[in-house]
Short mmCIF file of N, CA and C in Angstrom, two decimals:
data_model
loop_
_atom_site.label_atom_id
_atom_site.label_comp_id
_atom_site.label_asym_id
_atom_site.label_seq_id
_atom_site.Cartn_x
_atom_site.Cartn_y
_atom_site.Cartn_z
N UNK A 1 0.85 -1.19 0.00
CA UNK A 1 0.00 0.00 0.00
C UNK A 1 0.90 1.24 0.00
N UNK A 2 0.78 2.02 -1.06
CA UNK A 2 1.55 3.27 -1.15
C UNK A 2 0.56 4.44 -1.07
N UNK A 3 -0.06 4.55 0.10
CA UNK A 3 -1.13 5.54 0.27
C UNK A 3 -0.56 6.93 0.48
N UNK A 4 -1.23 7.90 -0.15
CA UNK A 4 -0.84 9.30 -0.01
C UNK A 4 -2.10 10.13 0.19
N UNK A 5 -2.07 11.01 1.19
CA UNK A 5 -3.21 11.90 1.43
C UNK A 5 -2.99 13.20 0.67
N UNK A 6 -4.00 13.59 -0.10
CA UNK A 6 -3.95 14.84 -0.85
C UNK A 6 -4.98 15.80 -0.27
N UNK A 7 -4.53 16.99 0.09
CA UNK A 7 -5.46 18.05 0.48
C UNK A 7 -5.86 18.73 -0.83
N UNK A 8 -7.11 18.59 -1.19
CA UNK A 8 -7.57 19.04 -2.51
C UNK A 8 -7.46 20.56 -2.67
N UNK A 9 -6.80 20.95 -3.76
CA UNK A 9 -6.65 22.38 -4.06
C UNK A 9 -7.02 22.71 -5.49
N UNK A 10 -7.28 21.69 -6.32
CA UNK A 10 -7.61 21.96 -7.72
C UNK A 10 -8.98 21.37 -8.08
N UNK A 11 -9.57 21.93 -9.14
CA UNK A 11 -10.87 21.42 -9.62
C UNK A 11 -10.73 19.97 -10.07
N UNK A 12 -9.59 19.62 -10.65
CA UNK A 12 -9.39 18.25 -11.13
C UNK A 12 -9.41 17.27 -9.95
N UNK A 13 -8.72 17.63 -8.86
CA UNK A 13 -8.73 16.76 -7.66
C UNK A 13 -10.13 16.68 -7.09
N UNK A 14 -10.84 17.81 -7.05
CA UNK A 14 -12.20 17.81 -6.51
C UNK A 14 -13.08 16.89 -7.35
N UNK A 15 -12.91 16.92 -8.65
CA UNK A 15 -13.70 16.05 -9.53
C UNK A 15 -13.41 14.58 -9.26
N UNK A 16 -12.15 14.25 -8.98
CA UNK A 16 -11.81 12.86 -8.64
C UNK A 16 -12.55 12.44 -7.37
N UNK A 17 -12.60 13.34 -6.39
CA UNK A 17 -13.31 13.04 -5.14
C UNK A 17 -14.80 12.85 -5.41
N UNK A 18 -15.38 13.75 -6.20
CA UNK A 18 -16.81 13.65 -6.50
C UNK A 18 -17.12 12.38 -7.29
N UNK A 19 -16.18 11.94 -8.12
CA UNK A 19 -16.38 10.69 -8.87
C UNK A 19 -16.47 9.50 -7.92
N UNK A 20 -15.61 9.47 -6.90
CA UNK A 20 -15.66 8.38 -5.91
C UNK A 20 -17.00 8.43 -5.18
N UNK A 21 -17.41 9.61 -4.74
CA UNK A 21 -18.67 9.74 -4.01
C UNK A 21 -19.86 9.35 -4.86
N UNK A 22 -19.83 9.70 -6.14
CA UNK A 22 -20.92 9.33 -7.04
C UNK A 22 -20.99 7.81 -7.16
N UNK A 23 -19.83 7.19 -7.31
CA UNK A 23 -19.77 5.73 -7.43
C UNK A 23 -20.34 5.06 -6.18
N UNK A 24 -19.91 5.53 -5.00
CA UNK A 24 -20.29 4.87 -3.74
C UNK A 24 -21.72 5.23 -3.33
N UNK A 25 -22.02 6.52 -3.25
CA UNK A 25 -23.31 6.92 -2.68
C UNK A 25 -24.46 6.90 -3.71
N UNK A 26 -24.22 7.40 -4.91
CA UNK A 26 -25.30 7.50 -5.90
C UNK A 26 -25.53 6.16 -6.58
N UNK A 27 -24.46 5.55 -7.11
CA UNK A 27 -24.64 4.29 -7.85
C UNK A 27 -24.87 3.10 -6.94
N UNK A 28 -24.01 2.92 -5.91
CA UNK A 28 -24.16 1.75 -5.04
C UNK A 28 -25.33 1.88 -4.08
N UNK A 29 -25.46 3.06 -3.44
CA UNK A 29 -26.42 3.19 -2.36
C UNK A 29 -27.70 3.93 -2.77
N UNK A 30 -27.78 4.31 -4.02
CA UNK A 30 -28.99 4.92 -4.57
C UNK A 30 -29.38 6.25 -3.92
N UNK A 31 -28.38 7.00 -3.45
CA UNK A 31 -28.65 8.34 -2.92
C UNK A 31 -28.89 9.26 -4.12
N UNK A 32 -29.97 10.05 -4.11
CA UNK A 32 -30.20 10.97 -5.23
C UNK A 32 -29.02 11.94 -5.37
N UNK A 33 -28.57 12.13 -6.60
CA UNK A 33 -27.38 12.97 -6.83
C UNK A 33 -27.59 14.39 -6.30
N UNK A 34 -28.81 14.87 -6.33
CA UNK A 34 -29.07 16.24 -5.83
C UNK A 34 -28.95 16.33 -4.31
N UNK A 35 -29.02 15.20 -3.62
CA UNK A 35 -28.78 15.19 -2.17
C UNK A 35 -27.30 14.98 -1.86
N UNK A 36 -26.59 14.35 -2.77
CA UNK A 36 -25.18 14.03 -2.54
C UNK A 36 -24.27 15.24 -2.76
N UNK A 37 -24.47 15.96 -3.84
CA UNK A 37 -23.62 17.11 -4.16
C UNK A 37 -24.30 18.36 -3.60
N UNK A 38 -23.55 19.16 -2.82
CA UNK A 38 -24.18 20.33 -2.20
C UNK A 38 -23.27 21.55 -2.23
N UNK A 39 -23.64 22.57 -1.49
CA UNK A 39 -22.92 23.86 -1.54
C UNK A 39 -21.49 23.76 -1.01
N UNK A 40 -21.16 22.68 -0.29
CA UNK A 40 -19.80 22.53 0.22
C UNK A 40 -18.86 21.88 -0.80
N UNK A 41 -19.40 21.46 -1.92
CA UNK A 41 -18.57 20.78 -2.91
C UNK A 41 -17.88 21.76 -3.85
N UNK A 42 -17.13 22.66 -3.22
CA UNK A 42 -16.34 23.67 -3.91
C UNK A 42 -15.02 23.78 -3.16
N UNK A 43 -14.07 24.41 -3.78
CA UNK A 43 -12.80 24.68 -3.10
C UNK A 43 -12.95 26.03 -2.43
N UNK A 44 -12.92 26.02 -1.10
CA UNK A 44 -13.10 27.27 -0.35
C UNK A 44 -12.46 27.14 1.02
N UNK A 45 -12.38 28.26 1.75
CA UNK A 45 -11.79 28.26 3.09
C UNK A 45 -12.72 27.62 4.11
N UNK A 46 -13.97 27.39 3.74
CA UNK A 46 -14.97 26.88 4.69
C UNK A 46 -15.07 25.36 4.69
N UNK A 47 -14.33 24.72 3.82
CA UNK A 47 -14.42 23.26 3.70
C UNK A 47 -13.05 22.72 3.30
N UNK A 48 -12.73 21.54 3.82
CA UNK A 48 -11.48 20.86 3.47
C UNK A 48 -11.84 19.52 2.83
N UNK A 49 -11.39 19.33 1.60
CA UNK A 49 -11.62 18.07 0.89
C UNK A 49 -10.32 17.27 0.89
N UNK A 50 -10.46 15.96 1.01
CA UNK A 50 -9.31 15.05 1.07
C UNK A 50 -9.48 13.95 0.03
N UNK A 51 -8.35 13.53 -0.51
CA UNK A 51 -8.32 12.43 -1.46
C UNK A 51 -7.22 11.50 -1.00
N UNK A 52 -7.50 10.21 -0.97
CA UNK A 52 -6.47 9.24 -0.65
C UNK A 52 -6.10 8.56 -1.95
N UNK A 53 -4.84 8.68 -2.31
CA UNK A 53 -4.33 8.08 -3.54
C UNK A 53 -3.52 6.85 -3.19
N UNK A 54 -3.60 5.83 -4.02
CA UNK A 54 -2.74 4.65 -3.86
C UNK A 54 -2.14 4.35 -5.22
N UNK A 55 -0.82 4.44 -5.31
CA UNK A 55 -0.14 4.24 -6.59
C UNK A 55 -0.75 5.11 -7.69
N UNK A 56 -1.06 6.35 -7.33
CA UNK A 56 -1.60 7.29 -8.31
C UNK A 56 -3.09 7.16 -8.58
N UNK A 57 -3.74 6.18 -7.97
CA UNK A 57 -5.17 5.98 -8.17
C UNK A 57 -5.97 6.59 -7.03
N UNK A 58 -7.01 7.38 -7.32
CA UNK A 58 -7.86 7.89 -6.24
C UNK A 58 -8.74 6.77 -5.70
N UNK A 59 -8.58 6.44 -4.40
CA UNK A 59 -9.32 5.30 -3.85
C UNK A 59 -10.31 5.67 -2.75
N UNK A 60 -10.11 6.85 -2.12
CA UNK A 60 -11.02 7.22 -1.03
C UNK A 60 -11.07 8.74 -0.93
N UNK A 61 -12.16 9.24 -0.35
CA UNK A 61 -12.31 10.68 -0.19
C UNK A 61 -13.12 10.99 1.05
N UNK A 62 -13.01 12.21 1.49
CA UNK A 62 -13.81 12.70 2.60
C UNK A 62 -13.73 14.21 2.61
N UNK A 63 -14.64 14.84 3.35
CA UNK A 63 -14.56 16.29 3.49
C UNK A 63 -14.86 16.66 4.93
N UNK A 64 -14.36 17.84 5.30
CA UNK A 64 -14.51 18.32 6.67
C UNK A 64 -15.02 19.75 6.62
N UNK A 65 -16.07 20.01 7.39
CA UNK A 65 -16.57 21.37 7.50
C UNK A 65 -16.49 21.78 8.97
N UNK A 66 -16.67 23.07 9.19
CA UNK A 66 -16.69 23.58 10.57
C UNK A 66 -18.12 23.46 11.08
N UNK A 67 -18.30 22.67 12.12
CA UNK A 67 -19.65 22.36 12.61
C UNK A 67 -20.12 23.40 13.62
N UNK A 68 -19.35 23.60 14.65
CA UNK A 68 -19.61 24.64 15.64
C UNK A 68 -18.27 24.94 16.29
N UNK A 69 -18.22 25.89 17.18
CA UNK A 69 -16.94 26.29 17.78
C UNK A 69 -16.15 25.07 18.25
N UNK A 70 -14.95 24.93 17.73
CA UNK A 70 -14.05 23.87 18.18
C UNK A 70 -14.35 22.49 17.65
N UNK A 71 -15.35 22.36 16.76
CA UNK A 71 -15.74 21.03 16.30
C UNK A 71 -15.73 20.93 14.78
N UNK A 72 -15.07 19.88 14.29
CA UNK A 72 -15.08 19.57 12.86
C UNK A 72 -16.20 18.58 12.60
N UNK A 73 -16.84 18.69 11.44
CA UNK A 73 -17.79 17.66 11.04
C UNK A 73 -17.22 16.93 9.83
N UNK A 74 -16.99 15.65 10.01
CA UNK A 74 -16.46 14.80 8.95
C UNK A 74 -17.64 14.30 8.13
N UNK A 75 -17.52 14.44 6.81
CA UNK A 75 -18.64 14.09 5.94
C UNK A 75 -18.16 13.37 4.69
N UNK A 76 -19.12 12.73 4.03
CA UNK A 76 -18.91 12.17 2.69
C UNK A 76 -17.66 11.30 2.60
N UNK A 77 -17.46 10.50 3.64
CA UNK A 77 -16.31 9.59 3.65
C UNK A 77 -16.68 8.36 2.81
N UNK A 78 -15.89 8.14 1.76
CA UNK A 78 -16.22 7.06 0.82
C UNK A 78 -14.94 6.39 0.35
N UNK A 79 -14.99 5.06 0.29
CA UNK A 79 -13.88 4.27 -0.22
C UNK A 79 -14.42 3.44 -1.38
N UNK A 80 -13.72 3.48 -2.51
CA UNK A 80 -14.17 2.69 -3.67
C UNK A 80 -14.26 1.22 -3.29
N UNK A 81 -15.29 0.56 -3.82
CA UNK A 81 -15.65 -0.80 -3.40
C UNK A 81 -14.47 -1.76 -3.38
N UNK A 82 -13.67 -1.75 -4.44
CA UNK A 82 -12.58 -2.75 -4.52
C UNK A 82 -11.44 -2.47 -3.54
N UNK A 83 -11.49 -1.33 -2.85
CA UNK A 83 -10.44 -0.99 -1.89
C UNK A 83 -10.90 -1.08 -0.43
N UNK A 84 -12.14 -1.52 -0.21
CA UNK A 84 -12.67 -1.56 1.16
C UNK A 84 -12.05 -2.68 1.98
N UNK A 85 -12.10 -2.49 3.31
CA UNK A 85 -11.61 -3.48 4.28
C UNK A 85 -10.11 -3.70 4.13
N UNK A 86 -9.40 -2.67 3.67
CA UNK A 86 -7.94 -2.78 3.52
C UNK A 86 -7.22 -1.69 4.29
N UNK A 87 -7.97 -0.94 5.12
CA UNK A 87 -7.34 0.07 5.96
C UNK A 87 -7.35 1.48 5.40
N UNK A 88 -7.88 1.66 4.19
CA UNK A 88 -7.86 2.99 3.59
C UNK A 88 -8.76 3.99 4.32
N UNK A 89 -9.93 3.54 4.73
CA UNK A 89 -10.85 4.42 5.44
C UNK A 89 -10.23 4.93 6.73
N UNK A 90 -9.54 4.06 7.41
CA UNK A 90 -8.87 4.42 8.67
C UNK A 90 -7.78 5.46 8.41
N UNK A 91 -6.94 5.22 7.41
CA UNK A 91 -5.87 6.16 7.06
C UNK A 91 -6.47 7.54 6.74
N UNK A 92 -7.53 7.53 5.94
CA UNK A 92 -8.18 8.78 5.53
C UNK A 92 -8.73 9.53 6.74
N UNK A 93 -9.49 8.84 7.59
CA UNK A 93 -10.12 9.52 8.72
C UNK A 93 -9.07 10.05 9.71
N UNK A 94 -8.03 9.28 9.95
CA UNK A 94 -6.98 9.75 10.85
C UNK A 94 -6.30 11.01 10.29
N UNK A 95 -6.11 11.06 8.98
CA UNK A 95 -5.53 12.25 8.35
C UNK A 95 -6.46 13.45 8.48
N UNK A 96 -7.76 13.21 8.35
CA UNK A 96 -8.75 14.27 8.50
C UNK A 96 -8.75 14.80 9.93
N UNK A 97 -8.67 13.88 10.90
CA UNK A 97 -8.63 14.28 12.32
C UNK A 97 -7.36 15.07 12.61
N UNK A 98 -6.25 14.63 12.02
CA UNK A 98 -4.97 15.32 12.23
C UNK A 98 -5.07 16.76 11.70
N UNK A 99 -5.69 16.92 10.54
CA UNK A 99 -5.87 18.26 9.96
C UNK A 99 -6.74 19.12 10.87
N UNK A 100 -7.80 18.54 11.41
CA UNK A 100 -8.69 19.27 12.32
C UNK A 100 -7.92 19.74 13.55
N UNK A 101 -7.08 18.87 14.09
CA UNK A 101 -6.25 19.24 15.25
C UNK A 101 -5.31 20.39 14.90
N UNK A 102 -4.68 20.30 13.71
CA UNK A 102 -3.77 21.36 13.27
C UNK A 102 -4.50 22.71 13.18
N UNK A 103 -5.78 22.65 12.85
CA UNK A 103 -6.59 23.87 12.73
C UNK A 103 -7.10 24.36 14.08
N UNK A 104 -6.75 23.63 15.15
CA UNK A 104 -7.13 24.05 16.49
C UNK A 104 -8.48 23.54 16.95
N UNK A 105 -9.05 22.60 16.20
CA UNK A 105 -10.36 22.04 16.60
C UNK A 105 -10.14 20.95 17.65
N UNK A 106 -11.13 20.82 18.54
CA UNK A 106 -10.97 19.92 19.69
C UNK A 106 -11.82 18.67 19.62
N UNK A 107 -12.78 18.65 18.70
CA UNK A 107 -13.66 17.49 18.61
C UNK A 107 -14.03 17.24 17.15
N UNK A 108 -14.39 15.99 16.89
CA UNK A 108 -14.85 15.58 15.56
C UNK A 108 -16.23 14.96 15.73
N UNK A 109 -17.14 15.35 14.84
CA UNK A 109 -18.49 14.79 14.87
C UNK A 109 -18.77 14.25 13.48
N UNK A 110 -19.57 13.20 13.40
CA UNK A 110 -19.95 12.68 12.09
C UNK A 110 -21.26 11.93 12.20
N UNK A 111 -21.94 11.85 11.07
CA UNK A 111 -23.17 11.06 10.98
C UNK A 111 -22.81 9.79 10.23
N UNK A 112 -22.75 8.68 10.97
CA UNK A 112 -22.30 7.42 10.40
C UNK A 112 -23.50 6.58 9.96
N UNK A 113 -23.36 5.97 8.78
CA UNK A 113 -24.36 4.98 8.41
C UNK A 113 -24.29 3.87 9.45
N UNK A 114 -25.44 3.37 9.85
CA UNK A 114 -25.46 2.37 10.94
C UNK A 114 -24.55 1.18 10.66
N UNK A 115 -24.49 0.76 9.40
CA UNK A 115 -23.62 -0.38 9.06
C UNK A 115 -22.14 -0.04 9.27
N UNK A 116 -21.79 1.25 9.31
CA UNK A 116 -20.39 1.66 9.49
C UNK A 116 -20.07 2.01 10.94
N UNK A 117 -21.07 1.96 11.82
CA UNK A 117 -20.85 2.34 13.22
C UNK A 117 -19.69 1.59 13.87
N UNK A 118 -19.56 0.26 13.69
CA UNK A 118 -18.44 -0.45 14.33
C UNK A 118 -17.07 0.07 13.87
N UNK A 119 -16.96 0.46 12.61
CA UNK A 119 -15.72 1.03 12.07
C UNK A 119 -15.34 2.29 12.84
N UNK A 120 -16.29 3.20 13.00
CA UNK A 120 -16.01 4.46 13.69
C UNK A 120 -15.78 4.25 15.18
N UNK A 121 -16.49 3.29 15.75
CA UNK A 121 -16.33 2.99 17.18
C UNK A 121 -14.89 2.53 17.46
N UNK A 122 -14.35 1.71 16.56
CA UNK A 122 -12.97 1.23 16.70
C UNK A 122 -11.97 2.37 16.70
N UNK A 123 -12.34 3.47 16.03
CA UNK A 123 -11.44 4.63 15.94
C UNK A 123 -11.74 5.66 17.02
N UNK A 124 -12.55 5.27 18.02
CA UNK A 124 -12.74 6.12 19.19
C UNK A 124 -13.98 6.99 19.20
N UNK A 125 -14.87 6.79 18.24
CA UNK A 125 -16.10 7.58 18.20
C UNK A 125 -17.17 6.93 19.08
N UNK A 126 -18.02 7.77 19.68
CA UNK A 126 -19.13 7.29 20.49
C UNK A 126 -20.43 7.85 19.95
N UNK A 127 -21.47 7.04 20.01
CA UNK A 127 -22.79 7.48 19.54
C UNK A 127 -23.34 8.53 20.51
N UNK A 128 -23.80 9.66 19.97
CA UNK A 128 -24.38 10.70 20.81
C UNK A 128 -25.84 10.98 20.46
N UNK A 129 -26.36 10.38 19.36
CA UNK A 129 -27.77 10.59 19.03
C UNK A 129 -28.62 9.64 19.86
N UNK A 130 -29.82 10.08 20.20
CA UNK A 130 -30.71 9.24 21.01
C UNK A 130 -31.16 8.00 20.23
N UNK A 131 -31.48 8.20 18.96
CA UNK A 131 -31.96 7.10 18.13
C UNK A 131 -31.38 7.25 16.74
N UNK A 132 -31.31 6.14 15.99
CA UNK A 132 -30.89 6.26 14.60
C UNK A 132 -31.87 7.16 13.83
N UNK A 133 -31.38 7.80 12.78
CA UNK A 133 -32.22 8.69 11.96
C UNK A 133 -31.89 8.46 10.50
N UNK A 134 -32.83 8.83 9.65
CA UNK A 134 -32.63 8.65 8.21
C UNK A 134 -32.01 9.89 7.59
N UNK A 135 -31.01 9.66 6.74
CA UNK A 135 -30.44 10.71 5.91
C UNK A 135 -30.32 10.09 4.53
N UNK A 136 -30.93 10.72 3.52
CA UNK A 136 -30.94 10.19 2.15
C UNK A 136 -31.45 8.75 2.13
N UNK A 137 -32.42 8.44 3.01
CA UNK A 137 -33.04 7.12 3.02
C UNK A 137 -32.21 6.03 3.69
N UNK A 138 -31.09 6.40 4.33
CA UNK A 138 -30.21 5.42 4.96
C UNK A 138 -30.12 5.74 6.46
N UNK A 139 -30.24 4.71 7.30
CA UNK A 139 -30.17 4.92 8.74
C UNK A 139 -28.77 5.32 9.18
N UNK A 140 -28.71 6.35 10.02
CA UNK A 140 -27.46 6.90 10.54
C UNK A 140 -27.53 7.07 12.05
N UNK A 141 -26.36 7.20 12.68
CA UNK A 141 -26.25 7.65 14.06
C UNK A 141 -25.22 8.77 14.08
N UNK A 142 -25.41 9.74 14.97
CA UNK A 142 -24.41 10.80 15.14
C UNK A 142 -23.39 10.31 16.14
N UNK A 143 -22.11 10.51 15.80
CA UNK A 143 -21.02 10.05 16.65
C UNK A 143 -20.04 11.19 16.88
N UNK A 144 -19.33 11.12 17.99
CA UNK A 144 -18.40 12.19 18.33
C UNK A 144 -17.14 11.61 18.95
N UNK A 145 -16.03 12.36 18.80
CA UNK A 145 -14.75 11.95 19.35
C UNK A 145 -13.98 13.21 19.73
N UNK A 146 -13.33 13.18 20.87
CA UNK A 146 -12.44 14.29 21.25
C UNK A 146 -11.13 14.09 20.49
N UNK A 147 -10.59 15.20 20.01
CA UNK A 147 -9.33 15.11 19.23
C UNK A 147 -8.12 15.37 20.11
#
């Protein structure tokens, strides 16, 4: 595994990230494309996009927005199907958390698909929502971790 984390700064990199998300969320999970792509899918100071490359191939992506004072919200974390269960998601999320810490944020929050809850729990996240809730027709729980 020759994984490299890219902090997205170009439209071309952003398009690679959006391609992964389209593949995972729209095609695999049937999320409507108008719910998947939103106002944060731009290069700006208000959002940080990440791409995980392996041997030059884009394999995973995620984005981070500012949720509230001192808290990052990790979103749109996606790993291409053929690269799952190989540690890429973990590498990506840890890099995102590291960036949040560098920016002076103290906590990370995310809305995890229920099927992914054990993955996030292993990385130190705890469920803070009272009950699971639907987002884009998929059950989620809100999770949080101190950075």
